[in-house]
Short mmCIF file of C-alpha atoms and ligand atoms in Angstrom, two decimals:
data_model
loop_
_atom_site.label_atom_id
_atom_site.label_comp_id
_atom_site.label_asym_id
_atom_site.label_seq_id
_atom_site.Cartn_x
_atom_site.Cartn_y
_atom_site.Cartn_z
CA UNK A 1 24.37 -13.92 80.67
CA UNK A 2 26.61 -16.95 81.07
CA UNK A 3 28.00 -17.68 84.54
CA UNK A 4 31.64 -18.12 85.54
CA UNK A 5 30.93 -21.83 86.01
CA UNK A 6 29.64 -22.01 82.46
CA UNK A 7 32.74 -20.20 81.20
CA UNK A 8 34.93 -22.75 83.02
CA UNK A 9 32.88 -25.54 81.48
CA UNK A 10 33.34 -23.98 78.05
CA UNK A 11 37.11 -23.86 78.52
CA UNK A 12 36.96 -27.52 79.41
CA UNK A 13 34.78 -28.25 76.38
CA UNK A 14 37.31 -26.50 74.10
CA UNK A 15 40.08 -28.65 75.59
CA UNK A 16 38.02 -31.82 75.13
CA UNK A 17 37.33 -30.91 71.50
CA UNK A 18 41.05 -30.48 70.83
CA UNK A 19 41.70 -34.13 71.74
CA UNK A 20 40.27 -35.16 68.39
CA UNK A 21 42.15 -32.65 66.19
CA UNK A 22 43.16 -34.47 63.02
CA UNK A 23 40.64 -37.27 63.55
CA UNK A 24 37.23 -35.79 62.70
CA UNK A 25 37.48 -34.43 59.16
CA UNK A 26 35.46 -33.56 57.23
CA UNK A 27 33.69 -32.70 60.49
CA UNK A 28 34.65 -30.15 63.14
CA UNK A 29 36.09 -30.86 66.56
CA UNK A 30 33.41 -30.33 69.19
CA UNK A 31 33.39 -30.63 72.98
CA UNK A 32 30.47 -30.65 75.41
CA UNK A 33 30.07 -30.48 79.19
CA UNK A 34 26.72 -31.08 80.92
CA UNK A 35 26.23 -29.17 84.16
CA UNK A 36 23.63 -29.88 86.84
CA UNK A 37 21.38 -27.10 88.13
CA UNK A 38 23.97 -26.43 90.87
CA UNK A 39 26.81 -26.22 88.39
CA UNK A 40 28.32 -29.65 89.04
CA UNK A 41 29.70 -31.54 86.04
CA UNK A 42 27.37 -34.43 85.18
CA UNK A 43 28.96 -35.58 81.95
CA UNK A 44 31.57 -34.70 79.35
CA UNK A 45 32.06 -35.73 75.77
CA UNK A 46 33.72 -34.86 72.51
CA UNK A 47 33.31 -35.81 68.90
CA UNK A 48 35.93 -38.46 68.18
CA UNK A 49 35.46 -39.48 64.56
CA UNK A 50 33.45 -38.39 61.53
CA UNK A 51 30.35 -40.54 61.47
CA UNK A 52 30.54 -41.16 65.21
CA UNK A 53 28.27 -39.66 67.88
CA UNK A 54 28.36 -35.89 68.23
CA UNK A 55 29.82 -34.30 71.35
CA UNK A 56 26.42 -33.55 72.90
CA UNK A 57 25.31 -37.17 72.56
CA UNK A 58 28.62 -38.39 74.02
CA UNK A 59 28.20 -36.07 77.01
CA UNK A 60 24.58 -37.10 77.58
CA UNK A 61 25.62 -40.76 77.42
CA UNK A 62 28.46 -40.17 79.89
CA UNK A 63 26.07 -38.46 82.33
CA UNK A 64 23.59 -41.28 82.01
CA UNK A 65 26.30 -43.95 82.42
CA UNK A 66 27.31 -42.20 85.65
CA UNK A 67 23.70 -42.42 86.83
CA UNK A 68 23.05 -38.65 86.69
CA UNK A 69 19.71 -37.06 85.96
CA UNK A 70 20.34 -34.24 83.48
CA UNK A 71 16.82 -32.81 83.51
CA UNK A 72 16.95 -29.08 84.12
CA UNK A 73 20.72 -29.13 83.51
CA UNK A 74 22.81 -26.99 81.17
CA UNK A 75 24.66 -28.21 78.10
CA UNK A 76 27.82 -26.20 77.39
CA UNK A 77 29.04 -26.91 73.87
CA UNK A 78 31.70 -25.40 71.63
CA UNK A 79 29.52 -25.43 68.48
CA UNK A 80 25.83 -24.70 68.08
CA UNK A 81 24.03 -28.04 68.39
CA UNK A 82 23.16 -29.44 64.99
CA UNK A 83 19.64 -29.45 63.65
CA UNK A 84 19.91 -32.12 61.00
CA UNK A 85 19.82 -35.84 60.61
CA UNK A 86 23.07 -36.71 58.92
CA UNK A 87 25.10 -39.73 59.87
CA UNK A 88 23.61 -39.25 63.37
CA UNK A 89 20.41 -37.61 64.65
CA UNK A 90 19.95 -33.91 65.44
CA UNK A 91 21.64 -32.92 68.71
CA UNK A 92 19.20 -30.06 69.36
CA UNK A 93 16.39 -32.62 69.56
CA UNK A 94 18.50 -35.01 71.66
CA UNK A 95 19.07 -32.23 74.20
CA UNK A 96 15.35 -31.36 74.25
CA UNK A 97 14.43 -35.03 74.69
CA UNK A 98 16.88 -35.38 77.58
CA UNK A 99 15.16 -32.50 79.40
CA UNK A 100 18.12 -30.10 79.24
CA UNK A 101 16.90 -26.68 80.44
CA UNK A 102 19.62 -24.43 79.08
CA UNK A 103 22.17 -24.57 76.26
CA UNK A 104 25.23 -22.35 76.06
CA UNK A 105 27.31 -22.61 72.90
CA UNK A 106 30.34 -20.73 71.59
CA UNK A 107 30.29 -20.68 67.78
CA UNK A 108 27.23 -20.66 65.51
CA UNK A 109 27.14 -23.56 63.06
CA UNK A 110 28.14 -22.01 59.69
CA UNK A 111 26.90 -24.87 57.51
CA UNK A 112 23.61 -24.84 55.62
CA UNK A 113 22.98 -28.47 56.53
CA UNK A 114 23.33 -28.34 60.29
CA UNK A 115 22.40 -24.75 61.16
CA UNK A 116 19.22 -23.88 63.07
CA UNK A 117 19.81 -25.81 66.29
CA UNK A 118 19.56 -22.72 68.48
CA UNK A 119 16.17 -21.82 67.02
CA UNK A 120 14.91 -25.38 67.50
CA UNK A 121 16.04 -25.35 71.12
CA UNK A 122 14.46 -21.95 71.78
CA UNK A 123 11.20 -23.04 70.15
CA UNK A 124 11.15 -26.04 72.50
CA UNK A 125 11.47 -23.70 75.48
CA UNK A 126 15.17 -24.28 76.17
CA UNK A 127 17.02 -21.13 77.27
CA UNK A 128 19.70 -20.75 74.62
CA UNK A 129 22.73 -18.49 74.50
CA UNK A 130 25.46 -18.29 71.87
CA UNK A 131 28.87 -16.61 71.74
CA UNK A 132 30.40 -17.67 75.07
CA UNK A 133 34.22 -17.75 74.56
CA UNK A 134 33.56 -17.65 70.85
CA UNK A 135 37.14 -16.62 69.95
CA UNK A 136 38.76 -19.46 71.91
CA UNK A 137 36.38 -22.04 70.51
CA UNK A 138 36.79 -20.68 66.96
CA UNK A 139 40.58 -20.83 67.34
CA UNK A 140 40.26 -24.48 68.36
CA UNK A 141 38.26 -25.15 65.20
CA UNK A 142 40.25 -22.79 62.94
CA UNK A 143 40.97 -25.40 60.27
CA UNK A 144 37.37 -26.56 59.92
CA UNK A 145 35.88 -23.07 60.05
CA UNK A 146 38.38 -21.84 57.44
CA UNK A 147 37.61 -24.78 55.19
CA UNK A 148 33.88 -24.10 55.41
CA UNK A 149 34.45 -20.42 54.56
CA UNK A 150 36.89 -20.96 51.70
CA UNK A 151 35.65 -24.24 50.28
CA UNK A 152 39.20 -25.60 50.35
CA UNK A 153 41.37 -27.10 53.10
CA UNK A 154 43.02 -24.87 55.69
CA UNK A 155 46.76 -24.69 54.93
CA UNK A 156 49.49 -24.34 57.53
CA UNK A 157 52.94 -23.80 56.07
CA UNK A 158 55.67 -25.03 58.40
CA UNK A 159 59.37 -24.50 57.86
CA UNK A 160 62.57 -24.88 59.82
CA UNK A 161 65.45 -22.51 59.25
CA UNK A 162 68.53 -20.96 60.75
CA UNK A 163 68.34 -17.45 62.13
CA UNK A 164 69.44 -16.20 58.70
CA UNK A 165 66.49 -17.96 57.09
CA UNK A 166 68.24 -20.89 55.43
CA UNK A 167 66.81 -24.39 55.36
CA UNK A 168 69.92 -26.21 54.19
CA UNK A 169 73.65 -25.63 53.92
CA UNK A 170 75.46 -24.81 50.68
CA UNK A 171 76.13 -28.54 50.08
CA UNK A 172 72.45 -29.38 50.56
CA UNK A 173 72.77 -30.99 53.98
CA UNK A 174 69.94 -30.05 56.31
CA UNK A 175 69.79 -32.62 59.13
CA UNK A 176 69.11 -31.46 61.83
CA UNK A 177 68.77 -27.71 61.72
CA UNK A 178 66.33 -27.51 64.62
CA UNK A 179 66.33 -29.30 67.96
CA UNK A 180 64.59 -32.50 69.06
CA UNK A 181 62.00 -30.36 70.87
CA UNK A 182 61.08 -28.59 67.62
CA UNK A 183 60.93 -31.86 65.70
CA UNK A 184 58.61 -33.36 68.32
CA UNK A 185 56.37 -30.33 67.92
CA UNK A 186 56.24 -30.94 64.17
CA UNK A 187 55.02 -34.48 64.83
CA UNK A 188 52.16 -32.96 66.79
CA UNK A 189 51.31 -30.73 63.80
CA UNK A 190 51.33 -33.80 61.56
CA UNK A 191 49.03 -35.72 63.89
CA UNK A 192 46.62 -32.78 63.91
CA UNK A 193 46.57 -32.41 60.13
CA UNK A 194 44.52 -34.42 57.67
CA UNK A 195 47.24 -34.27 55.02
CA UNK A 196 50.97 -33.53 54.93
CA UNK A 197 52.20 -32.10 51.62
CA UNK A 198 55.75 -32.00 50.26
CA UNK A 199 57.33 -31.40 46.88
CA UNK A 200 59.45 -33.83 44.90
CA UNK A 201 62.64 -31.87 45.68
CA UNK A 202 62.20 -32.53 49.39
CA UNK A 203 61.53 -36.16 48.60
CA UNK A 204 64.77 -36.39 46.61
CA UNK A 205 67.00 -34.74 49.19
CA UNK A 206 65.44 -35.96 52.46
CA UNK A 207 63.48 -39.14 51.60
CA UNK A 208 61.09 -38.18 54.44
CA UNK A 209 58.64 -40.63 55.99
CA UNK A 210 56.01 -38.00 56.89
CA UNK A 211 53.91 -40.25 59.12
CA UNK A 212 53.00 -38.95 62.56
CA UNK A 213 54.89 -40.66 65.35
CA UNK A 214 52.53 -42.95 67.24
CA UNK A 215 50.30 -40.97 69.51
CA UNK A 216 47.29 -42.30 71.36
CA UNK A 217 44.34 -42.37 69.01
CA UNK A 218 46.14 -40.33 66.35
CA UNK A 219 44.84 -40.84 62.84
CA UNK A 220 47.70 -40.90 60.35
CA UNK A 221 47.62 -38.01 57.88
CA UNK A 222 47.40 -38.56 54.15
CA UNK A 223 50.93 -38.10 52.80
CA UNK A 224 50.85 -36.07 49.60
CA UNK A 225 53.78 -35.61 47.25
CA UNK A 226 53.55 -32.92 44.58
CA UNK A 227 55.59 -34.62 41.91
CA UNK A 228 54.87 -33.08 38.49
CA UNK A 229 57.05 -35.50 36.56
CA UNK A 230 56.40 -38.58 38.73
CA UNK A 231 60.04 -38.74 39.80
CA UNK A 232 59.32 -40.61 43.04
CA UNK A 233 61.26 -43.89 43.31
CA UNK A 234 59.30 -47.05 44.15
CA UNK A 235 61.45 -47.57 47.29
CA UNK A 236 60.78 -44.10 48.76
CA UNK A 237 59.93 -44.22 52.46
CA UNK A 238 56.81 -42.16 51.84
CA UNK A 239 55.37 -45.14 49.91
CA UNK A 240 55.41 -47.55 52.86
CA UNK A 241 52.26 -48.69 54.66
CA UNK A 242 52.58 -46.52 57.78
CA UNK A 243 50.02 -44.06 56.39
CA UNK A 244 48.14 -43.56 53.13
CA UNK A 245 49.98 -41.72 50.35
CA UNK A 246 48.86 -39.76 47.30
CA UNK A 247 51.23 -38.77 44.50
CA UNK A 248 50.02 -35.72 42.55
CA UNK A 249 51.54 -35.64 39.07
CA UNK A 250 51.15 -33.63 35.87
CA UNK A 251 48.60 -34.75 33.32
CA UNK A 252 51.33 -36.08 31.02
CA UNK A 253 53.55 -37.79 33.62
CA UNK A 254 54.68 -41.38 33.12
CA UNK A 255 53.67 -43.36 36.22
CA UNK A 256 54.44 -46.84 34.88
CA UNK A 257 56.99 -47.41 37.68
CA UNK A 258 54.35 -46.79 40.37
CA UNK A 259 51.89 -49.69 40.12
CA UNK A 260 49.40 -49.80 42.98
CA UNK A 261 50.26 -46.26 44.08
CA UNK A 262 47.40 -43.79 44.52
CA UNK A 263 48.16 -41.21 41.79
CA UNK A 264 46.15 -38.14 40.79
CA UNK A 265 46.76 -36.20 37.58
CA UNK A 266 46.44 -32.44 37.86
CA UNK A 267 46.88 -29.45 35.51
CA UNK A 268 50.12 -27.50 35.52
CA UNK A 269 50.33 -24.16 37.28
CA UNK A 270 49.64 -21.20 35.02
CA UNK A 271 51.37 -17.81 34.76
CA UNK A 272 54.85 -19.19 34.02
CA UNK A 273 55.18 -20.97 37.36
CA UNK A 274 56.58 -24.48 37.54
CA UNK A 275 54.74 -27.30 39.26
CA UNK A 276 51.07 -28.11 39.55
CA UNK A 277 48.04 -25.90 39.93
CA UNK A 278 47.66 -25.33 43.67
CA UNK A 279 43.88 -24.66 43.68
CA UNK A 280 43.36 -27.89 41.68
CA UNK A 281 45.44 -29.82 44.22
CA UNK A 282 43.49 -28.35 47.12
CA UNK A 283 40.18 -29.10 45.40
CA UNK A 284 41.28 -32.72 44.94
CA UNK A 285 42.21 -32.98 48.62
CA UNK A 286 38.98 -31.30 49.72
CA UNK A 287 37.06 -33.88 47.68
CA UNK A 288 38.86 -36.58 49.63
CA UNK A 289 37.63 -35.13 52.94
CA UNK A 290 40.86 -33.27 53.77
CA UNK A 291 40.08 -30.12 55.76
CA UNK A 292 43.56 -29.26 57.06
CA UNK A 293 46.88 -29.43 55.24
CA UNK A 294 50.34 -29.23 56.76
CA UNK A 295 52.60 -27.92 54.00
CA UNK A 296 56.12 -29.09 54.84
CA UNK A 297 58.20 -28.03 51.92
CA UNK A 298 60.26 -27.31 50.18
CA UNK A 299 60.87 -23.69 49.24
CA UNK A 300 59.51 -23.85 45.69
CA UNK A 301 56.26 -25.53 46.68
CA UNK A 302 55.77 -23.12 49.59
CA UNK A 303 56.30 -20.25 47.13
CA UNK A 304 53.62 -21.67 44.84
CA UNK A 305 51.12 -21.97 47.69
CA UNK A 306 51.84 -18.42 48.87
CA UNK A 307 51.62 -17.03 45.34
CA UNK A 308 48.23 -18.72 45.03
CA UNK A 309 47.02 -17.10 48.26
CA UNK A 310 46.64 -20.56 49.74
CA UNK A 311 48.45 -20.27 53.08
CA UNK A 312 46.34 -19.53 56.16
CA UNK A 313 48.99 -19.84 58.86
CA UNK A 314 52.78 -19.92 58.98
CA UNK A 315 54.78 -21.72 61.67
CA UNK A 316 58.53 -21.12 61.52
CA UNK A 317 61.02 -23.00 63.67
CA UNK A 318 64.12 -20.85 63.93
CA UNK A 319 67.35 -22.42 65.15
CA UNK A 320 70.04 -20.19 66.68
CA UNK A 321 72.52 -21.03 63.95
CA UNK A 322 73.85 -19.22 60.90
CA UNK A 323 74.74 -20.67 57.52
CA UNK A 324 75.34 -17.65 55.31
CA UNK A 325 74.86 -19.76 52.18
CA UNK A 326 72.44 -22.42 51.04
CA UNK A 327 68.78 -22.43 49.98
CA UNK A 328 66.35 -20.04 51.65
CA UNK A 329 63.31 -21.39 53.48
CA UNK A 330 61.04 -19.81 50.89
CA UNK A 331 61.41 -19.70 47.12
CA UNK A 332 59.76 -17.38 44.63
CA UNK A 333 56.34 -16.45 45.98
CA UNK A 334 55.47 -14.04 43.21
CA UNK A 335 56.74 -11.01 45.12
CA UNK A 336 58.82 -8.67 42.97
CA UNK A 337 59.03 -5.54 45.06
CA UNK A 338 58.82 -4.54 48.69
CA UNK A 339 55.30 -3.18 48.32
CA UNK A 340 54.23 -6.70 47.39
CA UNK A 341 55.67 -8.32 50.53
CA UNK A 342 53.28 -10.80 52.10
CA UNK A 343 52.73 -9.16 55.44
CA UNK A 344 51.94 -11.33 58.44
CA UNK A 345 50.75 -10.77 61.96
CA UNK A 346 52.56 -12.75 64.65
CA UNK A 347 50.03 -14.59 66.82
CA UNK A 348 52.43 -16.59 69.00
CA UNK A 349 56.10 -16.80 69.92
CA UNK A 350 57.40 -19.77 71.90
CA UNK A 351 60.78 -21.20 72.88
CA UNK A 352 61.25 -24.87 72.11
CA UNK A 353 64.52 -26.04 73.61
CA UNK A 354 67.13 -23.76 72.02
CA UNK A 355 64.81 -22.78 69.13
CA UNK A 356 62.14 -20.15 68.57
CA UNK A 357 58.74 -21.06 67.16
CA UNK A 358 56.96 -18.17 65.50
CA UNK A 359 53.33 -18.48 64.44
CA UNK A 360 51.89 -15.86 62.11
CA UNK A 361 48.87 -15.34 59.88
CA UNK A 362 48.51 -13.25 56.71
CA UNK A 363 47.23 -9.80 57.62
CA UNK A 364 44.86 -9.57 54.67
CA UNK A 365 42.59 -12.53 53.97
CA UNK A 366 44.52 -15.04 51.90
CA UNK A 367 43.76 -14.09 48.30
CA UNK A 368 45.90 -14.50 45.24
CA UNK A 369 48.20 -11.45 44.83
CA UNK A 370 46.97 -11.05 41.24
CA UNK A 371 43.51 -10.32 42.61
CA UNK A 372 44.64 -7.44 44.83
C1 AOF B 1 30.14 -33.22 64.41
N1 AOF B 1 30.32 -33.43 65.73
O1 AOF B 1 29.87 -33.01 67.85
C2 AOF B 1 28.76 -31.74 66.21
C3 AOF B 1 28.59 -31.51 64.81
O2 AOF B 1 28.24 -35.83 59.34
P1 AOF B 1 27.29 -35.64 60.48
O3 AOF B 1 25.92 -36.08 60.19
O4 AOF B 1 27.85 -36.23 61.74
O5 AOF B 1 27.13 -34.06 60.72
C4 AOF B 1 28.23 -33.23 60.77
C5 AOF B 1 27.81 -31.79 61.01
O6 AOF B 1 27.10 -31.62 62.23
C6 AOF B 1 29.02 -30.87 61.15
O7 AOF B 1 29.47 -30.41 59.92
C7 AOF B 1 28.51 -29.73 62.02
O8 AOF B 1 27.92 -28.74 61.21
C8 AOF B 1 27.41 -30.38 62.87
N2 AOF B 1 27.78 -30.56 64.31
N3 AOF B 1 29.31 -32.30 63.97
O9 AOF B 1 30.76 -33.89 63.60
C9 AOF B 1 29.68 -32.75 66.66
N4 AOF B 1 28.09 -31.05 67.13
ZN1 ZN B 2 25.01 -32.88 66.37
#
């Protein structure tokens, strides 16, 4: 049974892990706290970058740099220590070699490559316990865990709308529906995502930049434009050097005006929908190491993702304003009748300045409606 001190250390480890959100893909975020036999903190660490040292190794190094003897201590870690030699050595063995006496972890490693650390530790005589604050730690790693389970990136659809659900006025103007506080929060979402995806309509009307505002250590997301006919203009802000950019176009699109731009050709969506095939887009992004996608718009693209069962979380920023006319936040999502409504469960409600931020997840696992 884990102690209260270990639970506190796990909460700390979850917070440490979160520091690297958006920076570790295709790897998870992981945090680790090493406790002495009396429960004092000897070292802390977190996984900062894919290919860099794992959290356990960072924490052991921090303890050693501080001159602490970790023998007989406890390692508290958000993910089961890995058992494999990948870009770095196996953490289970590193903990055994350091003389750690007990390991408490939150979430079992779900990958075939790295799993088995707990068994290795137990076989070496290390007391090992899994499942401490599993839900909190899993929530902190939701994008990575979802991507492992589904074999495609985790998708968060974000929109901003008035209380009557409109994202622009009748004349198309949309700046700024929500407050500065909400917009700052969106920059945090961008910094935490591996890729930010928009459609060509949004590009035309807003000419968005889509980079994350400078934040300590933030890795810029890949900016992705779904642009079936390659309508993006060479001077678009999204094509500057602030962050990498990928333009996804149809197989037959003319891209002669986009020399030097990273372009991928994808099949068209089936079943009478416009635009590109969403699963093909996600597969392309997954192949590029993207594990979390922030889908920013517009309404037609969001509808395509929802119709494809490819949205894992919805974050809506609702401004206390009414427009009464103008485009809705969401376009056709393949729902023809009330029985087909995509039902969500609200997981969080927050006030951001004058606005409301509502976070919700699909109640049934995200599958294409056709499959139901
Ligand atoms: C991490 N950081 O702190 C832990 C991980 O690519 P590699 O060789 O670094 O291995 C990545 C895998 O190792 C990862 O998918 C996960 O299963 C396991 N544990 N990974 O990146 C960490 N503890
Ligand atoms: Zn490891």
